[in-house]
Structure formats: structure tokens, C-alpha cells
Coordinates of C-alpha atoms and ligand atoms in Angstrom, one line a residue:
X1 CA 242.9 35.6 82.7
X2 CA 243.9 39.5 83.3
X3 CA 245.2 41.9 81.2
X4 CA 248.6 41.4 82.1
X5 CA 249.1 37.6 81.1
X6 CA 247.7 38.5 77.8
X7 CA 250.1 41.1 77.0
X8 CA 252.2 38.5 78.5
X9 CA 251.0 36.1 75.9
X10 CA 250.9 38.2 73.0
X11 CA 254.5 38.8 74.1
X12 CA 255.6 35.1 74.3
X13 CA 253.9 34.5 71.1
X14 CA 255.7 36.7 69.5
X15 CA 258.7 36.2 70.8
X16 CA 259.0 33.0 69.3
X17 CA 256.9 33.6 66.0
X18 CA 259.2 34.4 63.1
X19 CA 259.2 38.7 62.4
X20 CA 255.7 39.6 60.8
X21 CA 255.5 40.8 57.0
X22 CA 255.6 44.6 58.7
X23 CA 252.9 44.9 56.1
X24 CA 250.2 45.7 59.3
X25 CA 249.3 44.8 62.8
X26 CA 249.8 41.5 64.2
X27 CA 248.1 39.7 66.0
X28 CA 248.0 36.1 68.0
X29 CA 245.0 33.8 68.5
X30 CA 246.1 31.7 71.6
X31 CA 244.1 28.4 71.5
X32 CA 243.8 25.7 74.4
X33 CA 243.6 22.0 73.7
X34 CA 243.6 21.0 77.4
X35 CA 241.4 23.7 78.9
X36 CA 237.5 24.7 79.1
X37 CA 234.9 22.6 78.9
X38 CA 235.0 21.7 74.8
X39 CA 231.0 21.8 73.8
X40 CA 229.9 19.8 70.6
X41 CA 229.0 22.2 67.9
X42 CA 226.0 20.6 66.5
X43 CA 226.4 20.0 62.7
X44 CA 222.4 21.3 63.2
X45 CA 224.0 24.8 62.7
X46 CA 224.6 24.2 58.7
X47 CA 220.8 24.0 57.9
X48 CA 218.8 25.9 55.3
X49 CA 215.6 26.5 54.7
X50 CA 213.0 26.4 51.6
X51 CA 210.2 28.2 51.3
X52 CA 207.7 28.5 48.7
X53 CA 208.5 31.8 48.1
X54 CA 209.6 33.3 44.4
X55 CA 212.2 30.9 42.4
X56 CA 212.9 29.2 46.0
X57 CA 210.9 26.2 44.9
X58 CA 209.5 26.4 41.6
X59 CA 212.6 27.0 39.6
X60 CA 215.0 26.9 42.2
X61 CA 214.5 23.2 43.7
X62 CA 212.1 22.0 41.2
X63 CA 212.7 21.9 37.7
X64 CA 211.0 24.9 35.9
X65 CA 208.7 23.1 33.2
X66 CA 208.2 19.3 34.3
X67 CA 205.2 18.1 35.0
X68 CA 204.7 14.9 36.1
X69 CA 208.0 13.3 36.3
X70 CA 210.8 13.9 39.3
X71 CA 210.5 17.3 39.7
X72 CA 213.8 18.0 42.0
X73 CA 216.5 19.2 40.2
X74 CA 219.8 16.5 40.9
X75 CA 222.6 19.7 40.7
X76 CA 221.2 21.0 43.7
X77 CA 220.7 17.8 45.1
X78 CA 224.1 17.0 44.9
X79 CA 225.2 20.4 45.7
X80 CA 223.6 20.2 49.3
X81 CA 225.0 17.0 49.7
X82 CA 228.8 18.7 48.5
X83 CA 227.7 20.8 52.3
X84 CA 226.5 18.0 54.5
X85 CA 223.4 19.9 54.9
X86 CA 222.2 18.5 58.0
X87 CA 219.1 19.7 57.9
X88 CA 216.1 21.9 55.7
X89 CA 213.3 23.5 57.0
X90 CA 210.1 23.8 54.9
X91 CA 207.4 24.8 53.9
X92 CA 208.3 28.2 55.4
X93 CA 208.8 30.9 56.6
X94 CA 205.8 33.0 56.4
X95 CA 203.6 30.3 53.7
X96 CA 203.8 27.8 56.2
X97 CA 201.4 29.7 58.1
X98 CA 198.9 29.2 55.4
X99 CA 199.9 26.4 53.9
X100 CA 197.5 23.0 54.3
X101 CA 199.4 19.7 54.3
X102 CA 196.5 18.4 52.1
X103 CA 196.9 20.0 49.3
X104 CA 200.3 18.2 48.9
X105 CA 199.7 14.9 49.1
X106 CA 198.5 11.7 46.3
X107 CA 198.4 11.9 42.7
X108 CA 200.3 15.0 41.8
X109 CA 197.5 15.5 39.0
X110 CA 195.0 15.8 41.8
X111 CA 196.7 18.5 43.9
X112 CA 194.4 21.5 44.0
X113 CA 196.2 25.1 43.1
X114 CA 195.9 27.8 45.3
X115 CA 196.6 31.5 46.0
X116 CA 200.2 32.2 47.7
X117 CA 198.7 34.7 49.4
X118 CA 202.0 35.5 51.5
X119 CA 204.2 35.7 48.5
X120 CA 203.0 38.0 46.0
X121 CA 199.5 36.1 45.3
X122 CA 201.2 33.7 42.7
X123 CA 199.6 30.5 41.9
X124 CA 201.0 27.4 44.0
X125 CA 199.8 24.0 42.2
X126 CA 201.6 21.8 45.1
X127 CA 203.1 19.8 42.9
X128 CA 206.0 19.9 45.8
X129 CA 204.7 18.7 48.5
X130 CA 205.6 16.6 51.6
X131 CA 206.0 13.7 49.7
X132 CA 208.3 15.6 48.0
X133 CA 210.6 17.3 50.5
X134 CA 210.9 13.8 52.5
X135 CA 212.3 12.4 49.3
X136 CA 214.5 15.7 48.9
X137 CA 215.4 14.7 52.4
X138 CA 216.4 11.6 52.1
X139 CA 218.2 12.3 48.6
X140 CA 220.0 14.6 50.6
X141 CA 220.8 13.0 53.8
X142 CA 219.9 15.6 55.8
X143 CA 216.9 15.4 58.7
X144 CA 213.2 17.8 57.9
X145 CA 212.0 20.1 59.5
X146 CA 208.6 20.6 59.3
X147 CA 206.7 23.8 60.0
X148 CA 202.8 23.4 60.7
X149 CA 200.1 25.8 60.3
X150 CA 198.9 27.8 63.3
X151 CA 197.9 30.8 62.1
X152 CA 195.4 29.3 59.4
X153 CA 195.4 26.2 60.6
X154 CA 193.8 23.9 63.6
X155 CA 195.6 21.4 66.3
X156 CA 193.7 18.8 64.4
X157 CA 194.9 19.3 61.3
X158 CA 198.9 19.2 62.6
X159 CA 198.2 16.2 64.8
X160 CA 196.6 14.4 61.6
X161 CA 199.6 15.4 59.5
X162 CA 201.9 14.3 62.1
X163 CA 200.6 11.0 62.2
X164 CA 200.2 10.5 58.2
X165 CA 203.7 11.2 58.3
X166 CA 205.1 9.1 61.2
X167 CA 202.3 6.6 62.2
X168 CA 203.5 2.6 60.9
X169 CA 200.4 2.0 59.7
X170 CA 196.4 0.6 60.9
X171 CA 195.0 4.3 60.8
X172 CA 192.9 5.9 58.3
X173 CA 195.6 8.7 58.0
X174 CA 199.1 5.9 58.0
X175 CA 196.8 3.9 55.7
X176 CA 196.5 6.7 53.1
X177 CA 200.0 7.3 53.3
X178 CA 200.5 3.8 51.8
X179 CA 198.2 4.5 49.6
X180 CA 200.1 7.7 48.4
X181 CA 203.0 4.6 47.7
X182 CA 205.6 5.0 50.9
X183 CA 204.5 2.4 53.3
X184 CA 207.9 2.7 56.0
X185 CA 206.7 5.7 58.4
X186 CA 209.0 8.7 57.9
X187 CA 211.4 10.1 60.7
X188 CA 210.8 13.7 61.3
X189 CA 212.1 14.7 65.1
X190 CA 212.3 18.4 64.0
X191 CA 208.5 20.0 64.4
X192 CA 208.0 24.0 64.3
X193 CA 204.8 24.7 65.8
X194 CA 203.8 28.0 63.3
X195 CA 206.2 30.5 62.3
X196 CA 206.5 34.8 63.3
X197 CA 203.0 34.5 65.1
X198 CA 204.3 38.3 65.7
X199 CA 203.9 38.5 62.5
X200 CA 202.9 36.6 58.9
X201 CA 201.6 33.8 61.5
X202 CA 198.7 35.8 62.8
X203 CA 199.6 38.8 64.7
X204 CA 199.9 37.7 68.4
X205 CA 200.6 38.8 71.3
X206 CA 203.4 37.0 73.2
X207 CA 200.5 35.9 75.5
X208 CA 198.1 34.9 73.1
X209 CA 201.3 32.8 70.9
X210 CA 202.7 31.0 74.3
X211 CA 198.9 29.9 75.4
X212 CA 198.3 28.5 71.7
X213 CA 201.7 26.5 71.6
X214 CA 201.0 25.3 74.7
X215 CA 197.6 24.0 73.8
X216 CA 199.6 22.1 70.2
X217 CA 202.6 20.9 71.6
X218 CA 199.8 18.8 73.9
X219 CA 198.7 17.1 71.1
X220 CA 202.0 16.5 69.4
X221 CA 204.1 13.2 70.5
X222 CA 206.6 10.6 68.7
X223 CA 204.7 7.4 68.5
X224 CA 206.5 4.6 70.5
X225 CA 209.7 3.8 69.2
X226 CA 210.3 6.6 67.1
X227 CA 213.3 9.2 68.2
X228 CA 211.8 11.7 70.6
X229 CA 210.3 14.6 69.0
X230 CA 211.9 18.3 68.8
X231 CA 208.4 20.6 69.7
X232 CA 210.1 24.5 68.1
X233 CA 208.5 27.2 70.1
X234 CA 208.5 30.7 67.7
X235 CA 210.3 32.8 69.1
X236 CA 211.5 36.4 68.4
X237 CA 212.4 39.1 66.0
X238 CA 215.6 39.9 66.2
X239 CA 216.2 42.1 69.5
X240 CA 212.6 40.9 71.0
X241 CA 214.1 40.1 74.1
X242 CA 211.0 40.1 75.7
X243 CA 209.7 37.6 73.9
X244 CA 212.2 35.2 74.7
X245 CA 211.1 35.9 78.3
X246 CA 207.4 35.6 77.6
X247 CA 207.7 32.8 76.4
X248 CA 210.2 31.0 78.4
X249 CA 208.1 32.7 81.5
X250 CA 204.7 30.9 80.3
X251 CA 205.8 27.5 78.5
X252 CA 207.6 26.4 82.5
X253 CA 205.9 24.1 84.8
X254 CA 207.6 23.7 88.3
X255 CA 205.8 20.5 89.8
X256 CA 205.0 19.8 93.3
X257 CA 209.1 17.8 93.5
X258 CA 210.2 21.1 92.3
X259 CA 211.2 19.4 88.9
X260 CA 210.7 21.9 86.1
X261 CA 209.4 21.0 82.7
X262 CA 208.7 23.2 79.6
X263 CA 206.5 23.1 76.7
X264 CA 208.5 22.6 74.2
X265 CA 212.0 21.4 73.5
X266 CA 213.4 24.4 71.4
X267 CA 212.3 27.8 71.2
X268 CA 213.9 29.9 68.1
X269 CA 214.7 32.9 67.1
X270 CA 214.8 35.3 63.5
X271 CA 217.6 37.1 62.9
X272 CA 218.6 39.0 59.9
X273 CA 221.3 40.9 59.6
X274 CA 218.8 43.1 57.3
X275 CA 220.2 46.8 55.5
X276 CA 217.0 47.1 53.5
X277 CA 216.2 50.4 55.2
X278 CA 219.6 52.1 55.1
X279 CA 218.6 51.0 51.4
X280 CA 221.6 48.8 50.4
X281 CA 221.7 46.7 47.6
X282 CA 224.5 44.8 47.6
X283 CA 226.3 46.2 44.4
X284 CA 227.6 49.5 46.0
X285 CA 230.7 51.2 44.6
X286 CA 233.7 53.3 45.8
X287 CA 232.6 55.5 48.6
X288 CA 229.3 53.8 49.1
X289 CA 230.7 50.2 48.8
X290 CA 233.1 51.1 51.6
X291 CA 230.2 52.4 53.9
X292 CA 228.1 49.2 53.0
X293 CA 230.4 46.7 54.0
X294 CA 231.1 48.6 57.1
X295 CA 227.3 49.0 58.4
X296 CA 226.6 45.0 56.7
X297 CA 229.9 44.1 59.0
X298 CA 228.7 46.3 62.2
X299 CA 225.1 44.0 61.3
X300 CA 226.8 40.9 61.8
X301 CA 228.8 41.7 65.0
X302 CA 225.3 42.7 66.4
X303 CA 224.2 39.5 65.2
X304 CA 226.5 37.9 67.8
X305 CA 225.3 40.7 70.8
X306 CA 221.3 39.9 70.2
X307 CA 221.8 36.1 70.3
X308 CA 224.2 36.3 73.3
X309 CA 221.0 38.4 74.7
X310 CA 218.8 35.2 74.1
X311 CA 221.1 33.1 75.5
X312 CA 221.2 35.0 78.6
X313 CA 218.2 34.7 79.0
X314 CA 217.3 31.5 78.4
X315 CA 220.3 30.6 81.1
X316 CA 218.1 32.8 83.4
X317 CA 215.0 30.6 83.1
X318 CA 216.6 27.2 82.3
X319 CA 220.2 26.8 83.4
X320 CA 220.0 22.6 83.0
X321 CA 219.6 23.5 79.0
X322 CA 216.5 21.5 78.5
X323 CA 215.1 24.2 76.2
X324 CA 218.1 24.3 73.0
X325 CA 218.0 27.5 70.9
X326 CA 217.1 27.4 66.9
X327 CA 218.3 30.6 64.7
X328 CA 215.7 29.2 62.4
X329 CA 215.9 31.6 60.2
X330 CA 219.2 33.9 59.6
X331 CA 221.2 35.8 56.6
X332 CA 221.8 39.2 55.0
X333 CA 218.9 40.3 53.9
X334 CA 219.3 43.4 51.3
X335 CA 216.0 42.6 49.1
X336 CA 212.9 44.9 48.7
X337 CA 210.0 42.9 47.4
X338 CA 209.8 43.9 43.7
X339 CA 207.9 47.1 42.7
X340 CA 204.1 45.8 43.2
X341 CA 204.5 42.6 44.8
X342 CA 202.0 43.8 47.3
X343 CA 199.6 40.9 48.1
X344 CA 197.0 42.5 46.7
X345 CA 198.8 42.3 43.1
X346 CA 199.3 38.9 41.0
X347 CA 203.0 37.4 40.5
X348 CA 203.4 34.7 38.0
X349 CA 205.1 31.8 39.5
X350 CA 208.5 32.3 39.0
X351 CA 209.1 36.0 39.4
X352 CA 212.0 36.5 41.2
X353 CA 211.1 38.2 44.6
X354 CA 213.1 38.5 47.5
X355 CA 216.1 37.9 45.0
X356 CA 219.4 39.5 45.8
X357 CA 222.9 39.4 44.7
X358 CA 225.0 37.3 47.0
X359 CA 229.0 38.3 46.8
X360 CA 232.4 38.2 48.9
X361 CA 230.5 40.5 51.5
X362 CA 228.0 38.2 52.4
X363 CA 230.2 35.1 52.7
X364 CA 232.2 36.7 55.2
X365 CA 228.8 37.8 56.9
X366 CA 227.7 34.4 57.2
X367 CA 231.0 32.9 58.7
X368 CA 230.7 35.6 61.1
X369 CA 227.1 34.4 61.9
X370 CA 228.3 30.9 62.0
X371 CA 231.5 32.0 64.6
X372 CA 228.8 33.2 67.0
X373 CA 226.5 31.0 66.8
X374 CA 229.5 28.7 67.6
X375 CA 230.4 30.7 70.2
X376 CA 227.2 30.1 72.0
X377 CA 226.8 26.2 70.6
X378 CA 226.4 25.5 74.6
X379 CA 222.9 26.4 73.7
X380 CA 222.2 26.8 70.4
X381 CA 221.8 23.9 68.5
X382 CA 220.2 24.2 65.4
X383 CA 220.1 27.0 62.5
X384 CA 219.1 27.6 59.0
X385 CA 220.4 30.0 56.7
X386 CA 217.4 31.6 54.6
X387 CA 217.1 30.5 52.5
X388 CA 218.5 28.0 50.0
X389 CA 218.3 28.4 46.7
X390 CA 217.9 31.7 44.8
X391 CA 215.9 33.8 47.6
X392 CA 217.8 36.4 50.0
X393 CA 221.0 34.7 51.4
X394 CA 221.4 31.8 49.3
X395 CA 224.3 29.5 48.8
X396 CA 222.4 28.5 45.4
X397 CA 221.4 30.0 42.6
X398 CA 219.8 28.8 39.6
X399 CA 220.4 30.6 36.0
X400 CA 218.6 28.4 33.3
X401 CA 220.1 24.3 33.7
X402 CA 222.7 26.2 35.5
X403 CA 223.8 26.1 38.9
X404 CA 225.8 29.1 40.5
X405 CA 227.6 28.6 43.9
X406 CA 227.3 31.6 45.7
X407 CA 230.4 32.9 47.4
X408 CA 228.3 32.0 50.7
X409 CA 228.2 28.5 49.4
X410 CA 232.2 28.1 49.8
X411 CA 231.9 29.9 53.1
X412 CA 229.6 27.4 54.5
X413 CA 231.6 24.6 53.0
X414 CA 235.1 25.8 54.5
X415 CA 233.0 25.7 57.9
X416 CA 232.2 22.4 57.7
X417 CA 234.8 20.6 59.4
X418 CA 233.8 22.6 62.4
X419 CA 230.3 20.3 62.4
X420 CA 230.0 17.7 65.2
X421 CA 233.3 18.8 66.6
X422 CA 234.5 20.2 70.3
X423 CA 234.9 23.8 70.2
X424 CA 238.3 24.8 71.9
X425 CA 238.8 27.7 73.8
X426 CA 240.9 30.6 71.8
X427 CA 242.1 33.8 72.9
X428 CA 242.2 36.3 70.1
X429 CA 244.5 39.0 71.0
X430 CA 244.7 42.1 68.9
X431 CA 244.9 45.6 69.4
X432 CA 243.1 46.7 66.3
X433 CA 239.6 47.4 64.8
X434 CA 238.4 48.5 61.6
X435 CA 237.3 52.0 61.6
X436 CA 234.9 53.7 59.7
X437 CA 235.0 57.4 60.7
X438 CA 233.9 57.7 64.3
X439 CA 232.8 54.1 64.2
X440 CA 234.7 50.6 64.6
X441 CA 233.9 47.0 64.7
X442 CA 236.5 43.8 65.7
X443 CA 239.1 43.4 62.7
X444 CA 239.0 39.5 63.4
X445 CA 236.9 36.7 64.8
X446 CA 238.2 33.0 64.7
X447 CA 236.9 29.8 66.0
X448 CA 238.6 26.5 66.5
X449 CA 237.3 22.9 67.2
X450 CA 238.9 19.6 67.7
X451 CA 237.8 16.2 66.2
X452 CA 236.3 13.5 68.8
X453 CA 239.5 11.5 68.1
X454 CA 241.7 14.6 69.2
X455 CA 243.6 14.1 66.2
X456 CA 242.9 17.6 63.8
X457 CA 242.6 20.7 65.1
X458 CA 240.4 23.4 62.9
X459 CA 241.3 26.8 62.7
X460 CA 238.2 29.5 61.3
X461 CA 239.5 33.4 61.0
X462 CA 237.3 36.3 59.4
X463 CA 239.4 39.2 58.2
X464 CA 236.8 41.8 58.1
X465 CA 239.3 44.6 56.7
X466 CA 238.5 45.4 53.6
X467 CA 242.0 46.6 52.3
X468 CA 244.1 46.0 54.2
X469 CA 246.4 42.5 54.7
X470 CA 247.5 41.3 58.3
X471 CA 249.6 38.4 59.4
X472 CA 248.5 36.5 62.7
X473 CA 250.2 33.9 64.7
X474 CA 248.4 30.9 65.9
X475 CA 249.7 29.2 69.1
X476 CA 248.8 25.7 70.2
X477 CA 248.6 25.5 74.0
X478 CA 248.6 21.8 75.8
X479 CA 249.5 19.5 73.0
X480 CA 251.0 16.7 74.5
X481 CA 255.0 16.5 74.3
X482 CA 255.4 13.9 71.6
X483 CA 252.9 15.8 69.1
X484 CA 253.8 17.4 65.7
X485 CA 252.0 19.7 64.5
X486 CA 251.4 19.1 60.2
X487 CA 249.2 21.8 58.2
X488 CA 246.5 19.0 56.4
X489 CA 244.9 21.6 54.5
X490 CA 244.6 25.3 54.5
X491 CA 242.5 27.5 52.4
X492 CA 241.2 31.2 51.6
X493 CA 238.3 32.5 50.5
X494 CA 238.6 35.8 49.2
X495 CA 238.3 38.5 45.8
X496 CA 239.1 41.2 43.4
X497 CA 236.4 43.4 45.5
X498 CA 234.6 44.1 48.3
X499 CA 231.1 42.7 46.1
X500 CA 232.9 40.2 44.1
X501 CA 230.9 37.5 43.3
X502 CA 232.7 34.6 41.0
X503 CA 235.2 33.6 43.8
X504 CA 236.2 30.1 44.9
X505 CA 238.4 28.8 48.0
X506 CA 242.3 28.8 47.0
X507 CA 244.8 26.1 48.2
X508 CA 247.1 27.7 50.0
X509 CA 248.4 24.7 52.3
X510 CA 252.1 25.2 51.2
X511 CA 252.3 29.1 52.2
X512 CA 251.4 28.6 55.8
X513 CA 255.0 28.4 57.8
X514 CA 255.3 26.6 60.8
X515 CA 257.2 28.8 63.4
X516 CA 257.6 26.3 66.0
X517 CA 256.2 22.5 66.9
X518 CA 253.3 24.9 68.3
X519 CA 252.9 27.9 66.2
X520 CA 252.2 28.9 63.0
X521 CA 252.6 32.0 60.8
X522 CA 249.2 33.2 58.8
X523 CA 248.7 35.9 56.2
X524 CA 245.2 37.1 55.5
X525 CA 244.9 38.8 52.6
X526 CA 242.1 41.6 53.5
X527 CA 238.7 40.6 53.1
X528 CA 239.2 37.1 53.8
X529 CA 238.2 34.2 55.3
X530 CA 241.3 31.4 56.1
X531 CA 240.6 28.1 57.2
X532 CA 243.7 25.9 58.1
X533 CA 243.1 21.9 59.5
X534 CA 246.1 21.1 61.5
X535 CA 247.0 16.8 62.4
X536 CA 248.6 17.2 65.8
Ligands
LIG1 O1 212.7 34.2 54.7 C1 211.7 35.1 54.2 C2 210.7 35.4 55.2 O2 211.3 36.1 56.3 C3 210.0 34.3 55.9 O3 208.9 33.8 55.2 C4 209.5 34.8 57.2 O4 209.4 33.9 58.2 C5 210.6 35.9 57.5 O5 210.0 37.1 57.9

């Protein structure tokens, strides 16, 4: 499409759209139901992850003082249900790298306690274990992800857990399963082979890590009859491009047919949208707050840039998309560890590191994270949002017996029709930005999907404006002649201020005016984000 037919566009839009409240800039987001080639946006995308890591686990998951009883906590059980979490990924993060599957299993009684060496030396007595998180699992509804040990760990001691896990019994290792009481073999397809081996997971070279994950991913296969199993290459740091190239380079085998094969089945990547050195907190005021949601918004617009670098890559190497792309680990990510958490100090259980207040700002940061990784759901099919409960970018929180649902929590849950749906093609056409002195960054981003029935239409918009409102038309294009469009449900999520952090989704189905059997009349309040499901 040029230039000219969008202006053209924007023109006949508005042409027919009822006058805008004058109160700013228009804009129209022009969306085709007959065009483009409609990709399924895997509901993988909503994952989280848990980590033993501060009140993550022990008091956030687990109940803080029960011994020997159920030690998950139901509130957030049924809280991650309320957001069809599809999936969690445990034990970390940097612990899994140290972390020995062992230690977790049989009589909680028995479990050794060891040194969290990763998280500020505190004492972990395993009393969550895999046992555990399978139950979690299952309580939820939602598929594991498992993260093994490479950078403490040996191939042996993944395979055996692998098959404790999975095998249906007859070996020493499925035997002692039964023995820990579950005899039916657990389902786990989702299998991280280590975690930042850049990093926490022992320092490697892209080299070094792609000739290790090689030598694992060998020795890790779903037994017969079990769903095929999803081998998750580590991939990079945030811009690390060329570590997505390493390791796409070295984990592809072109055979004599010329049939190409790689090593694994996903490779991921880490990427924080992370202000800690421009040493933001997340409770800024006035002039400061202003300049902090501008560089936290200019963070999550590069969010979308890096992973469209991936991408590109990954098209380079593999352009039949046999290797998927996992943002296994994503958020804002404002926390210093607390004065002294060094490893070489001791932390209680329980202290609250890597804790940060999550508000208005950070919701609208991780719809923006979602819309691109929706953008690129083509090839990225999995993500989890670090992490779940209580530690960095949480959607929970726990004070006391209390649970808090973060403003990120309502975020993720206006997002969730999106999940398992066809992405449609949109146009967004605006002529503005948000400025911040010399600097700007895209006022809007929206996203819209269609049910596999064709029968709702979802509509996602991210007003990143912190003041002011704007009104927006939405055109329908190719809906069929006899079809009527009907606003189902339409809500907003925004507050009082830029760092609010009490605010809930408002109804706000009866405000949104239909200009036409195609077109619809929006009003976003600033700092919003509006979600409308249309029946057509
Ligand atoms: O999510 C917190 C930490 O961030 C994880 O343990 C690690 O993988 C990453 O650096």
C-alpha cells in the first residue's frame, strides 16, 4: 500500500466517521478481515515464570509458615487460572543453573537444605519441588516448563530427571517416582536446556554454549507415545544479535538430500525492558515521572526493534520456521538487588529482593510487549513474563493472606482474548507521536485478532500519551454484506497518574458509538489501554 491510498484511507474513514471530540488528533486503525495471511497467536505468549528467587516462591507461591501440609497458596492458584496462564517456567532463571532435581523430590521431611547461592545466599529447604510445580501445574491448567541444569549440572543428571518425570514406569528412576506417590507419567513437552550460559549459567562463549546444547539435546527425547518434546536452546541478551547467529549457525545440519535439521526446536531470548541504570524506580514524580515514563515507553518500543532483529535473523537461517522463538524471560525491570544482597552476604528466606512496585506504567509496558510479540507471532511462539508473583514485573503480589493484582495483572487479562486467535492485518494511521524534548516515540500501537469461528473480532490499543486524550476510528474492511457489527464488550484500563497502582478495567461497552455498519468511534483517555470485542 503507498502513501497516497492511506491518506486516501484516513480520508474515507473520516469521511464517514461522525466529527472527532476536537479534543486532539485523530486517528484511524484500518483493519482487514479478508486479507493477509491471519497467523495463530499462540496463547504460549501469556506465560510466566517462577523462580526461586526472594518472596517469588517462599511467600509468594507457597504459603509463608506451613510445613508439611499443601504448601501452594489457592488465591494465586486461582488467580493464574482468572488469566488462562498457559504456561510457567521454573525453577529459573539464574537458580536453575544450580539447582539439582534431587533435592526436590520424596518425603518433603527428607529434602536436604541448601545455599541459594544465585539469590542472595538464602537458605532453600526444597520443600517446593517438582512434585510440587507439576501439581501447581496441573491445579492451574497450564503446561511446565522445565529448566535443567547445565552450568552445575551433567547430561546424565537431566536425562535421569527427564525420565523420572515422563517414563510410565519399569525403571529404577519411573519406579521411584511411584514410590514418591504419582504413578501416571507427567507431560512436560516444554524443556530449557540451562539458562544465560552468557551469564549466571556459566559464562560461555557462544561456541562453547552451542557445542554443549548440542551434546544434551542428544540425549533428550519424548518416550514413545508421549507429545513430541520442545528442546529450548538459550539464547541472547537483549540486542545479542550475534548470538542468535551463533547459535542458529552451529545447532544446523544440512544432510546429504539437502534436508536441513536443527538441534533444537526453540531457541529464546531475554529481554528486559530494564531502566535500572538510568536509576528509575518506578515512583517518580512531576518532572521526573514525566521523563520516566517516556524513556520506560522509548524501552518498550525498542523491545519490539530487538525482537524484530531476532526474527530476522532466524528467517535468514530457517525460513520453513522449524526453530520457534521463546521470549522466555521479559518485563520492566526497575529493581537493584537490596543494599548487600551480594552473594557473598546471607539473606533470610523471604527478604524481598528483586521487589519493585508495579503501576499503570508497567501495564501499558507489558501490552506493548505483548502487541509485538504479536506482531511477530509468525515466529514467536512462546513467552513468559518475569516473573509471577512478587519479583520484578509481576502480575501478583502477596501482602500477608492478601493477594494484590497488579495493574499488569488486568493488562494481561484484557489481552487474553487475543490467545489462540488469527491475528488480522491493521493499518494504524496517525500523524502523531509523543514527544519528549528532542525525542519521540509512536503515540499508539493496536493489535487485532479474529476467533477461529470468524464470529468476534478483538480490538487491543495502547495510548502511550500521558496526558493527553485522543479519539480514534476503527474501520472494518471485508465483512461480508449481511454482517452487523455489535460492541460485545469494551473496556479501559487506566488511572489518576502516570504510577497509579490501585486501578482495575472499567466497563465502558455503552460509550463506544457505532458510526457506521463498519466503523466505530473510540475515546482513549490518555494513558490507557482500550480493549473492545466486536460480534460481526
Ligand atoms: O528474572 C530474574 C533473573 O533475570 C533470572 O534469574 C535470570 O535468568 C535473569 O538474568
Amino acid at each position: 500500500m503507498d502513501a497516497a491510498e492511506l491518506v486516501l484511507r484516513l480520508v474515507a474513514t473520516r469521511s464517514h466517521a461522525p466529527p472527532s471530540s476536537g479534543r486532539d488528533a485523530d486517528a484511524t486503525l484500518v483493519v482487514s478481515i479478508d486479507l493477509g495471511e491471519r497467523p495463530v497467536i499462540s496463547k504460549h505468549l501469556f506465560g510466566l515464570m517462577l523462580e526461586h528467587l526472594g518472596r517469588g516462591i517462599h511467600g509468594g507461591i507457597c504459603k509463608e509458615l506451613e510445613e508439611l501440609g499443601d504448601v501452594v497458596r489457592t488465591d494465586v492458584v486461582d488467580a493464574l487460572r482468572e488469566l488462562r496462564t498457559p504456561n510457567l517456567r521454573w525453577p529459573g532463571g539464574c537458580f536453575a543453573d544450580g539447582y539439582h532435581w534431587r533435592d526436590g523430590v520424596g518425603p518433603r521431611e527428607d529434602r536436604p537444605k541448601r545455599v541459594n547461592q544465585h539469590w542472595g545466599y538464602s537458605i532453600e529447604d526444597n520443600r517446593f519441588g517438582c512434585k510440587e510445580f507439576l501439581e501447581l501445574c496441573e491445579a492451574v491448567e497450564c503446561e511446565p516448563y522445565i529448566v535443567g541444569n547445565v552450568g552445575s549440572g551433567t547430561i546424565q543428571e537431566m536425562r535421569d530427571w527427564f525420565e523420572y518425570l515422563t517414563h510410565p514406569g519399569g525403571t529404577m528412576l519411573a519406579d521411584w517416582r511411584k514410590e514418591h506417590g504419582r504413578s501416571e507419567p507427567h507431560v512436560v513437552r516444554l524443556w530449557g536446556v540451562g539458562n544465560e550460559p552468557w551469564g549466571c549459567g556459566g559464562n560461555m562463549e557462544a561456541c562453547t554454549y552451542a557445542a554443549e546444547f548440542r551434546r544434551y539435546a542428544c540425549f533428550l527425547s519424548a518416550p514413545p507415545g508421549a507429545p513430541p518434546l520442545t528442546r529450548v536452546a538459550c539464547g541472547a541478551n537483549g540486542r545479542d544479535t550475534a548470538w542468535t547467529e551463533a547459535m542458529m549457525r552451529l545447532c544446523k545440519k544440512v544432510g546429504g538430500s539437502g534436508r536441513v535439521r536443527f538441534s533444537m526446536e526453540a531457541l529464546s531470548v531475554h529481554l528486559y525492558c530494564s531502566v535500572r541504570r538510568e536509576g528509575i524506580t518506578g515512583q517518580e514524580q512531576g518532572a521526573a515521572a514525566q521523563t520516566a515514563w517516556f524513556q520506560i515507553m522509548q524501552k518498550a518500543f525498542e523491545f519490539g526493534e530487538t525482537l524484530r532483529m531476532h526474527v530476522a535473523i532466524m528467517e535468514r537461517h530457517d525460513p520453513e520456521r522449524l526453530v520457534s522463538l521463546y521470549v522466555d524471560e521479559w518485563g520492566v525491570w526497575y529493581a537493584q538487588p537490596p543494599e548487600g544482597a551480594a552473594p557473598s552476604q546471607a539473606l533470610s528466606r523471604g527478604a524481598s529482593l528483586l521487589e519493585q512496585t508495579c503501576t499503570l506504567r508497567d501495564a501499558l509496558v507489558a501490552a506493548l510487549c505483548l502487541h509485538a510479540m504479536i506482531e511477530c507471532c509468525e515466529r514467536v511462539q512462546l513467552a513468559n513474563l518475569a516473573q509471577a508473583v512478587n519479583v520484578l514485573h509481576c502480575p501478583l503480589r502477596t501482602v500477608g493472606d492478601e493477594l494484590v493484582r497488579t495493574p499488569t495483572f488486568h493488562a494481561l487479562w484484557l489481552l487474553t482474548p487475543h490467545m489462540q486467535c488469527q491475528r488480522l492485518e491493521g493499518q494504524l494511521l496517525h500523524a502523531t507521536q509523543f514527544n519528549h524534548g528532542a525525542a519521540a516515540v509512536p503515540r499508539l500501537s493496536a493489535v487485532a485478532s479474529i476467533d477461529e469461528h470468524g464470529a468476534k473480532v478483538h480490538v487491543s490499543v495502547v495510548h502511550v500519551h500521558p496526558h493527553a486524550p485522543m479519539s480514534i476510528g476503527l474501520e472494518l474492511r471485508g465483512l461480508g454484506a449481511s454482517a452487523k457489527l455489535r460492541v460485545e464488550r469494551a473496556n479501559v484500563l487506566t488511572g489518576e497518574s502516570m504510577c497509579a497502582d490501585g486501578c482495575t478495567p472499567r466497563d465502558i461497552t455503552e460509550s463506544v458509538t457505532l458510526a457506521s455498519q463498519s466503523q466505530l468511534q473510540l475515546q482513549l483517555p490518555p494513558r490507557s489501554l482500550v480493549v473492545v470485542i466486536l460480534g460481526i
